[in-house]
Coordinates of C-alpha atoms and ligand atoms in Angstrom, one line a residue:
M35 CA -2.0 -57.5 -16.7
S36 CA -5.3 -55.6 -16.5
K37 CA -5.7 -56.7 -12.9
I38 CA -2.4 -55.2 -12.0
R39 CA -3.3 -52.0 -13.8
T40 CA -6.6 -51.8 -11.8
N41 CA -4.7 -52.3 -8.6
V42 CA -2.3 -49.5 -9.5
L43 CA -5.3 -47.3 -10.3
L44 CA -6.9 -48.2 -7.0
N45 CA -3.7 -47.4 -5.1
I46 CA -3.5 -44.0 -6.8
C47 CA -7.1 -43.3 -5.8
I48 CA -6.5 -44.2 -2.2
V49 CA -3.4 -42.0 -2.1
I50 CA -5.3 -39.1 -3.6
G51 CA -8.2 -39.7 -1.2
L52 CA -5.8 -39.7 1.8
L53 CA -4.2 -36.5 0.6
L54 CA -7.6 -34.8 0.2
L55 CA -8.6 -36.0 3.7
F56 CA -5.4 -34.7 5.1
Y57 CA -5.8 -31.3 3.4
Y58 CA -9.4 -31.1 4.6
A59 CA -8.4 -31.9 8.1
F60 CA -5.8 -29.1 8.0
L61 CA -8.2 -26.6 6.6
T62 CA -10.9 -27.2 9.2
H63 CA -8.4 -27.3 11.9
D64 CA -7.2 -23.9 10.8
T65 CA -10.6 -22.3 10.9
I66 CA -11.2 -23.8 14.3
N67 CA -7.9 -22.4 15.4
Q68 CA -8.8 -19.0 14.3
R69 CA -12.2 -19.1 16.1
N70 CA -10.5 -20.3 19.2
L71 CA -8.0 -17.4 19.0
K72 CA -10.9 -15.0 18.8
K73 CA -12.8 -16.6 21.7
N74 CA -9.7 -16.5 23.9
A75 CA -9.1 -12.9 23.1
R76 CA -12.6 -12.0 24.1
K77 CA -12.3 -14.0 27.3
D78 CA -9.1 -12.0 28.1
I79 CA -10.9 -8.8 28.0
K80 CA -13.8 -10.0 30.1
H81 CA -11.6 -11.2 32.9
V82 CA -9.2 -8.2 33.1
K83 CA -11.2 -5.6 34.9
F84 CA -8.5 -3.2 36.2
L85 CA -6.8 -2.1 33.1
P86 CA -5.7 1.5 32.9
P87 CA -8.0 3.6 30.6
S88 CA -5.3 3.7 27.8
L89 CA -5.4 -0.1 27.5
K90 CA -9.2 -0.6 27.7
K91 CA -9.6 -0.7 23.9
R92 CA -7.7 -3.8 22.8
R93 CA -5.1 -2.8 20.4
E94 CA -5.2 -4.3 16.9
Y95 CA -2.0 -5.1 15.2
N96 CA -2.6 -4.2 11.6
V97 CA 0.4 -4.8 9.3
W98 CA 0.0 -3.5 5.7
L99 CA 1.9 -4.9 2.8
I100 CA 1.8 -4.1 -0.9
F101 CA 2.1 -7.1 -3.2
T102 CA 1.3 -6.2 -6.8
K103 CA 2.6 -6.8 -10.4
V104 CA 3.7 -10.3 -9.4
T105 CA 2.8 -12.6 -12.3
K106 CA 4.8 -15.7 -11.3
I107 CA 6.6 -17.3 -8.5
S108 CA 9.6 -15.0 -8.2
T109 CA 12.1 -13.5 -5.8
L110 CA 9.4 -11.0 -4.7
S111 CA 7.0 -13.7 -3.9
F112 CA 9.6 -15.5 -1.8
K113 CA 10.4 -12.3 0.0
F114 CA 6.7 -11.9 0.7
R115 CA 6.4 -15.4 2.0
D116 CA 9.6 -15.1 4.1
L117 CA 8.5 -11.8 5.6
I118 CA 5.1 -13.3 6.8
H119 CA 6.9 -16.3 8.2
N120 CA 9.4 -14.0 9.9
L121 CA 6.8 -11.7 11.3
L122 CA 4.7 -14.6 12.7
N123 CA 7.9 -16.2 14.1
V124 CA 9.0 -13.1 16.0
T125 CA 5.7 -11.6 17.1
S126 CA 4.4 -11.7 20.7
V127 CA 1.1 -10.2 19.6
P128 CA -1.7 -11.3 17.2
L129 CA -1.0 -9.8 13.8
K130 CA -3.5 -9.0 11.2
F131 CA -2.2 -8.7 7.6
N132 CA -3.7 -6.3 5.2
I133 CA -2.4 -6.9 1.7
I134 CA -2.9 -4.6 -1.3
V135 CA -2.9 -6.8 -4.4
D136 CA -4.1 -7.0 -8.0
K137 CA -6.0 -10.1 -9.1
I138 CA -3.0 -12.2 -10.4
S139 CA -0.8 -11.2 -7.5
Q140 CA -3.5 -12.2 -5.0
R141 CA -3.5 -15.8 -6.2
I142 CA 0.2 -16.0 -5.7
A143 CA 0.0 -14.3 -2.3
E144 CA -2.7 -16.9 -1.3
N145 CA -0.3 -19.7 -2.3
Q146 CA 2.6 -18.2 -0.4
I147 CA 0.4 -17.7 2.7
S148 CA -0.8 -21.3 2.7
D149 CA 2.8 -22.4 2.4
V150 CA 3.5 -20.5 5.7
V151 CA 0.3 -21.9 7.3
L152 CA 1.4 -25.4 6.5
Y153 CA 5.0 -25.0 7.4
M154 CA 4.4 -23.2 10.7
N155 CA 1.1 -24.9 11.6
K156 CA -0.3 -21.5 12.6
S157 CA -3.3 -19.7 11.3
V158 CA -2.7 -16.4 9.5
V159 CA -5.3 -13.6 9.7
Y160 CA -5.4 -11.6 6.5
S161 CA -7.5 -9.5 4.2
F162 CA -6.9 -8.4 0.6
Y163 CA -7.5 -4.9 -0.8
D164 CA -7.7 -4.3 -4.5
I165 CA -5.0 -1.9 -5.9
E166 CA -7.3 -0.4 -8.5
E167 CA -9.9 0.5 -5.9
S168 CA -7.3 1.7 -3.5
A169 CA -5.6 3.9 -6.2
K170 CA -8.9 5.5 -7.0
K171 CA -9.3 6.6 -3.4
I172 CA -6.0 8.4 -3.4
Q173 CA -6.0 9.7 -6.9
D174 CA -5.9 13.4 -5.9
I175 CA -2.9 12.9 -3.7
V176 CA -1.1 10.9 -6.4
Q177 CA -1.8 13.7 -8.9
V178 CA -0.2 16.3 -6.7
M179 CA 2.8 14.3 -5.7
T180 CA 3.8 12.5 -8.9
P181 CA 5.3 15.5 -10.8
Y182 CA 7.6 16.3 -7.9
F183 CA 8.6 12.9 -6.5
S184 CA 8.4 10.3 -9.2
S185 CA 11.3 9.6 -11.6
K186 CA 9.0 9.3 -14.6
P187 CA 5.2 9.5 -14.7
G188 CA 3.9 5.9 -14.9
T189 CA 0.7 4.5 -16.2
Y190 CA -2.3 2.8 -14.8
Y191 CA -2.1 2.4 -11.0
S192 CA 1.7 2.2 -10.9
D193 CA 2.1 5.8 -9.7
A194 CA -0.2 5.2 -6.8
L195 CA 2.0 2.5 -5.4
F196 CA 4.5 5.0 -4.3
Y197 CA 2.0 7.1 -2.3
I198 CA -0.2 4.5 -0.6
S199 CA 1.1 5.4 2.9
L200 CA -0.1 9.0 2.5
G201 CA -3.7 7.9 1.7
L202 CA -3.9 4.7 3.6
Y203 CA -6.3 6.4 6.0
R204 CA -8.9 6.3 3.2
I205 CA -8.2 2.7 2.2
A206 CA -8.1 1.1 5.6
P207 CA -11.4 0.2 7.4
Q208 CA -12.6 3.0 9.7
S209 CA -12.1 0.7 12.6
Q210 CA -8.3 0.8 12.2
D211 CA -6.8 3.5 14.4
I212 CA -3.2 2.8 13.7
A213 CA -1.3 0.9 11.1
V214 CA 2.2 -0.2 10.2
L215 CA 3.1 -0.2 6.5
L216 CA 6.0 -2.4 5.5
D217 CA 8.2 -3.0 2.5
C218 CA 8.6 -6.7 1.5
D219 CA 12.4 -6.6 1.7
L220 CA 12.5 -6.5 5.5
Y221 CA 13.7 -8.9 8.1
F222 CA 12.7 -8.6 11.8
K223 CA 15.5 -9.5 14.2
K224 CA 13.2 -8.7 17.2
D225 CA 9.5 -8.7 18.1
V226 CA 7.4 -6.6 15.8
A227 CA 5.4 -5.6 18.9
L228 CA 8.3 -3.2 19.6
L229 CA 7.4 -1.3 16.5
F230 CA 3.8 -1.0 17.7
K231 CA 5.0 0.2 21.1
E232 CA 6.6 3.2 19.4
F233 CA 3.1 4.6 18.9
D234 CA 3.0 5.2 22.6
K235 CA 6.0 7.5 22.3
F236 CA 4.5 9.7 19.6
K237 CA 4.3 13.4 20.3
S238 CA 0.6 14.4 20.3
T239 CA 0.9 16.2 16.9
A240 CA 2.6 13.4 15.0
L241 CA 0.7 11.6 12.3
F242 CA 3.6 9.4 11.0
G243 CA 6.6 7.6 12.4
L244 CA 9.6 7.0 10.3
A245 CA 13.3 6.2 10.8
P246 CA 16.1 8.2 9.1
E247 CA 17.3 7.6 5.6
L248 CA 20.8 6.1 6.0
T249 CA 22.4 7.3 2.8
P250 CA 23.4 10.8 1.5
V251 CA 20.6 10.8 -1.1
Y252 CA 19.0 14.0 0.3
R253 CA 22.4 15.7 0.5
H254 CA 22.6 14.9 -3.2
I255 CA 19.2 16.2 -4.0
L256 CA 19.7 19.3 -2.0
H257 CA 23.1 20.2 -3.4
M258 CA 21.9 23.3 -5.2
Y259 CA 20.1 24.7 -2.2
K260 CA 23.0 23.7 0.2
A261 CA 25.5 25.5 -2.0
K262 CA 23.7 28.8 -1.3
H263 CA 22.4 28.3 2.2
N264 CA 23.8 27.4 5.5
T265 CA 21.5 24.6 6.5
T266 CA 21.5 21.3 8.4
F267 CA 19.0 19.9 5.9
G268 CA 20.7 16.9 4.2
D269 CA 23.6 16.8 6.7
Y270 CA 24.4 13.6 8.5
Y271 CA 23.6 13.4 12.2
H272 CA 26.4 14.8 14.4
Q273 CA 26.9 13.9 18.1
Q274 CA 26.4 17.5 19.1
N275 CA 24.5 20.5 17.8
I276 CA 26.0 22.1 14.8
S277 CA 23.5 24.9 14.5
N278 CA 20.4 26.3 16.1
A279 CA 18.1 25.1 13.3
T280 CA 15.0 22.9 13.6
H281 CA 17.3 19.9 13.4
P282 CA 20.4 21.1 15.2
R283 CA 22.4 17.9 14.8
G284 CA 21.7 17.5 11.1
F285 CA 18.9 15.9 9.1
Q286 CA 19.3 12.9 6.7
G287 CA 15.7 12.7 5.7
Y288 CA 13.4 9.7 6.1
N289 CA 13.1 6.2 4.7
S290 CA 9.7 4.9 4.0
G291 CA 10.5 1.1 4.2
V292 CA 8.8 1.2 7.6
V293 CA 6.0 3.7 8.2
L294 CA 3.9 4.0 11.3
I295 CA 0.6 5.7 10.7
R296 CA -1.9 7.2 13.1
L297 CA -4.9 6.7 10.8
K298 CA -7.5 8.0 13.1
A299 CA -5.7 11.3 13.8
Q300 CA -5.0 11.7 10.1
R301 CA -8.6 11.3 9.2
N302 CA -9.4 14.1 11.6
S303 CA -6.5 16.4 10.6
T304 CA -7.3 19.5 8.7
E305 CA -3.6 20.4 8.7
F306 CA -2.8 17.3 6.7
L307 CA -5.1 18.3 4.0
K308 CA -3.3 21.6 3.8
V309 CA 0.2 20.1 3.6
I310 CA -0.7 17.7 0.8
N311 CA -2.3 20.5 -1.2
N312 CA -0.6 21.3 -4.5
S313 CA 0.3 24.8 -3.4
S314 CA 2.1 23.5 -0.2
V315 CA 4.0 20.9 -2.1
L316 CA 5.0 23.4 -4.8
E317 CA 6.1 25.8 -2.1
M318 CA 8.3 23.3 -0.3
T319 CA 9.9 21.8 -3.5
S320 CA 10.6 25.3 -4.9
K321 CA 12.1 26.6 -1.7
Y322 CA 14.6 23.7 -1.6
K323 CA 14.9 23.2 -5.4
F324 CA 13.9 19.7 -4.6
R325 CA 13.3 17.2 -7.4
G326 CA 12.9 13.7 -5.9
H327 CA 12.4 10.2 -7.3
L328 CA 11.6 8.2 -4.2
G329 CA 7.9 8.8 -3.8
D330 CA 6.3 9.2 -0.4
Q331 CA 9.6 9.3 1.4
D332 CA 10.7 12.5 -0.5
F333 CA 7.5 14.1 0.8
Y334 CA 8.1 12.9 4.4
T335 CA 11.6 14.3 4.2
L336 CA 10.3 17.7 3.3
L337 CA 7.6 17.5 6.0
G338 CA 10.3 16.6 8.5
Y339 CA 12.1 19.8 7.8
E340 CA 9.1 22.2 7.3
Y341 CA 6.5 20.6 9.6
P342 CA 8.5 18.5 12.1
H343 CA 5.6 18.3 14.5
L344 CA 3.8 15.9 12.0
I345 CA 6.5 13.3 12.1
Q346 CA 7.9 11.2 14.9
T347 CA 11.4 10.1 14.2
L348 CA 12.0 6.5 15.1
N349 CA 15.5 5.4 15.8
C350 CA 17.6 3.8 13.0
G351 CA 17.3 0.3 14.5
F352 CA 13.7 0.2 13.4
N353 CA 14.7 0.5 9.7
R354 CA 18.4 -0.5 9.4
Q355 CA 18.9 -0.1 5.7
L356 CA 21.7 -2.1 4.0
C357 CA 21.9 -0.5 0.5
T358 CA 25.4 0.9 -0.1
W359 CA 24.8 2.2 -3.7
W360 CA 25.7 5.8 -2.8
R361 CA 29.1 4.7 -1.3
D362 CA 30.2 3.8 -4.8
H363 CA 28.6 6.8 -6.5
G364 CA 30.5 9.8 -5.3
Y365 CA 30.0 9.7 -1.6
S366 CA 32.6 7.2 -0.4
D367 CA 34.1 9.9 1.9
I368 CA 31.0 10.5 3.9
F369 CA 28.8 7.5 3.3
D370 CA 29.7 5.9 6.6
H371 CA 28.5 8.9 8.6
Y372 CA 25.1 8.4 7.1
A373 CA 24.9 4.6 7.4
K374 CA 26.1 4.6 11.0
C375 CA 23.5 3.2 13.4
D376 CA 24.3 2.7 17.1
H377 CA 20.8 1.5 18.1
D378 CA 19.8 -2.1 18.6
T379 CA 18.6 -3.5 15.3
V380 CA 14.9 -4.5 15.3
V381 CA 14.4 -4.4 11.5
L382 CA 16.9 -5.0 8.7
H383 CA 16.0 -3.5 5.4
G384 CA 17.6 -5.1 2.3
N385 CA 16.9 -2.2 0.1
C386 CA 18.2 -1.9 -3.5
N387 CA 18.2 -5.7 -3.5
T388 CA 20.8 -6.1 -0.9
R389 CA 21.0 -9.6 0.5
I390 CA 20.1 -9.6 4.2
P391 CA 22.6 -11.4 6.4
K392 CA 20.6 -13.7 8.7
Ligands
NAG683 C1 12.4 -18.0 13.9 O1 12.8 -17.9 15.3 C2 13.9 -18.7 15.6 C3 14.2 -18.6 17.1 O2 14.0 -17.3 17.5 C4 15.1 -18.3 14.8 O3 16.2 -19.1 15.1 C5 14.8 -18.4 13.3 O4 15.8 -17.9 12.5 C6 13.5 -17.6 13.0 N1 13.2 -17.7 11.6 C7 12.6 -16.7 10.9 C8 12.3 -17.0 9.5 O5 12.4 -15.6 11.4
NAG684 C1 -0.7 -28.2 14.7 O1 -0.9 -27.5 15.9 C2 -1.9 -28.1 16.7 C3 -2.1 -27.2 18.0 O2 -2.4 -25.9 17.5 C4 -1.5 -29.5 17.2 O3 -2.5 -30.0 17.9 C5 -1.2 -30.3 16.0 O4 -0.7 -31.6 16.3 C6 -0.2 -29.6 15.1 N1 -0.1 -30.4 13.8 C7 1.1 -30.7 13.3 C8 1.1 -31.5 12.0 O5 2.2 -30.4 13.9
NAG685 C1 -0.1 22.2 -9.3 O1 0.4 23.5 -9.5 C2 1.2 23.6 -10.7 C3 1.8 25.0 -10.7 O2 0.8 25.9 -10.5 C4 0.4 23.3 -11.9 O3 1.2 23.3 -13.0 C5 -0.2 21.9 -11.8 O4 -1.1 21.6 -12.8 C6 -1.0 21.7 -10.4 N1 -1.3 20.3 -10.3 C7 -2.5 19.9 -9.8 C8 -2.7 18.5 -9.6 O5 -3.3 20.7 -9.4
NAG686 C1 20.8 21.4 20.9 O1 19.7 22.2 20.4 C2 18.5 21.9 21.0 C3 17.4 22.6 20.2 O2 17.8 23.8 19.7 C4 18.5 22.3 22.4 O3 17.2 22.0 23.0 C5 19.6 21.5 23.1 O4 19.7 21.9 24.5 C6 20.9 21.7 22.4 N1 21.9 20.8 23.0 C7 23.1 21.3 23.3 C8 24.1 20.2 23.8 O5 23.5 22.4 23.1
NAG687 C1 26.8 27.9 9.5 O1 26.2 28.3 10.7 C2 26.8 27.8 11.9 C3 26.0 28.3 13.1 O2 24.7 28.2 12.9 C4 28.3 28.3 11.9 O3 28.9 27.8 13.0 C5 29.0 27.9 10.6 O4 30.2 28.5 10.6 C6 28.2 28.4 9.4 N1 28.8 27.9 8.2 C7 29.0 28.7 7.1 C8 29.6 28.0 5.9 O5 28.6 29.8 7.1
NAG688 C1 23.0 28.9 19.2 O1 22.7 30.2 19.5 C2 23.4 30.6 20.7 C3 22.8 32.0 21.1 O2 22.5 32.8 19.9 C4 24.9 30.7 20.4 O3 25.6 31.1 21.5 C5 25.3 29.3 20.0 O4 26.7 29.3 19.6 C6 24.5 28.7 18.9 N1 24.9 27.3 18.7 C7 25.2 26.9 17.5 C8 25.6 25.4 17.4 O5 25.3 27.6 16.5
NAG689 C1 -10.9 15.9 15.8 O1 -10.9 17.3 15.5 C2 -11.7 18.1 16.3 C3 -11.6 19.5 15.8 O2 -10.3 19.8 15.3 C4 -11.2 17.9 17.8 O3 -12.0 18.7 18.6 C5 -11.3 16.5 18.2 O4 -10.7 16.3 19.5 C6 -10.5 15.6 17.2 N1 -10.6 14.3 17.6 C7 -9.6 13.4 17.6 C8 -9.9 12.0 17.9 O5 -8.5 13.8 17.3
NAG690 C1 -5.6 23.6 -2.4 O1 -5.8 24.8 -1.6 C2 -6.5 25.8 -2.4 C3 -6.6 27.0 -1.6 O2 -6.9 26.7 -0.3 C4 -7.8 25.2 -2.9 O3 -8.5 26.2 -3.7 C5 -7.6 24.0 -3.7 O4 -8.8 23.4 -4.0 C6 -6.8 22.9 -2.9 N1 -6.5 21.8 -3.7 C7 -6.6 20.6 -3.4 C8 -6.2 19.5 -4.4 O5 -7.1 20.2 -2.3

């Protein structure tokens, strides 16, 4: 009897030993992989001598994600895992993930990332940034914005989460010139490199790139102003000019599920400091009797009307939102005009918990 038990124990030990070996082999393999990646990249630069000046500095592909307040394996943690898997699956360029986390969420994020590493047998390059430290760096911006664009003032760092994109230039390492900030409820149908290519199309004055909001939410928020003023602000996009205003075909506002940021230009912009000043935000919100609840994207929408040179409008295919909430809440007659998107879909956005058809 006891001999059999010893054998069973021995077997278990051997199995555990093998598992550990396997795990160790994987991990070392991975670090080697990463090193090789870096070596090869350096080699590429050495051997290519005739690049045009614009390509001389190798572009970094920094993707930013926010993953906080996750305390257990949940839908959000799977969305996060699936998005990283999806991005690595579609990308033709080496991505670097920058993830804003709290301590508990970080552990869950690490688990989800190692799932992807094991599943895809690919290394993932990532860094974590602490939300509390990040929130401190953008406190002044959050204080200005919250009264105008948050549904109810929150506590702790929760308010800051809605305005990270505006202050990311202070959180990101100085070496990062550009960044793409993504919501976790996205699915890329095409190469994420296409998104980075959009930076090359930016007008010289633009700091941010955003795609239109695809619901009438801003028509709704602006209804008081629109009742008194003949404006294209909040109108859906028409095929032809309907006025001689700044946005002659209409202006639906912006959605911040995908935000392209020129960090370097923003760091150097004195104009940006002016537009995020309390007096400028007060002026804009008063003018349009604007009371929002969607955080940074409310601010971008106002900028888009008052300071259009600061924003590059991406086409709707770069943030194809799927939420239809407004169709069932008073806007069934015009909803489809807002949701219409004739461009190729690069990114699907399952906002308001809409399931993404894959
Ligand atoms: C990965 O790519 C393949 C082939 O392009 C595709 O069929 C699959 O759905 C993709 N999976 C994810 C998670 O993106
Ligand atoms: C993982 O990828 C490496 C090449 O990068 C390959 O040599 C190795 O066999 C792969 N391992 C598995 C389990 O597929
Ligand atoms: C912004 O201005 C308003 C109106 O003058 C004032 O009530 C509020 O305290 C100011 N907020 C900040 C953060 O300065
Ligand atoms: C529409 O308006 C824009 C800007 O005012 C102008 O540049 C463009 O030529 C107009 N297009 C048509 C078809 O009138
Ligand atoms: C609004 O202005 C446009 C021209 O800019 C004009 O065609 C239209 O009739 C005006 N609408 C109202 C309600 O005044
Ligand atoms: C724009 O202005 C021109 C000249 O003032 C006018 O002829 C034209 O009808 C206007 N277009 C629209 C769409 O209001
Ligand atoms: C930074 O700003 C200064 C002064 O406004 C300007 O001369 C310089 O070209 C800017 N640099 C960049 C990289 O935008
Ligand atoms: C906003 O601008 C005013 C006037 O230029 C200045 O006194 C104030 O300090 C600025 N506020 C912030 C938060 O930058």
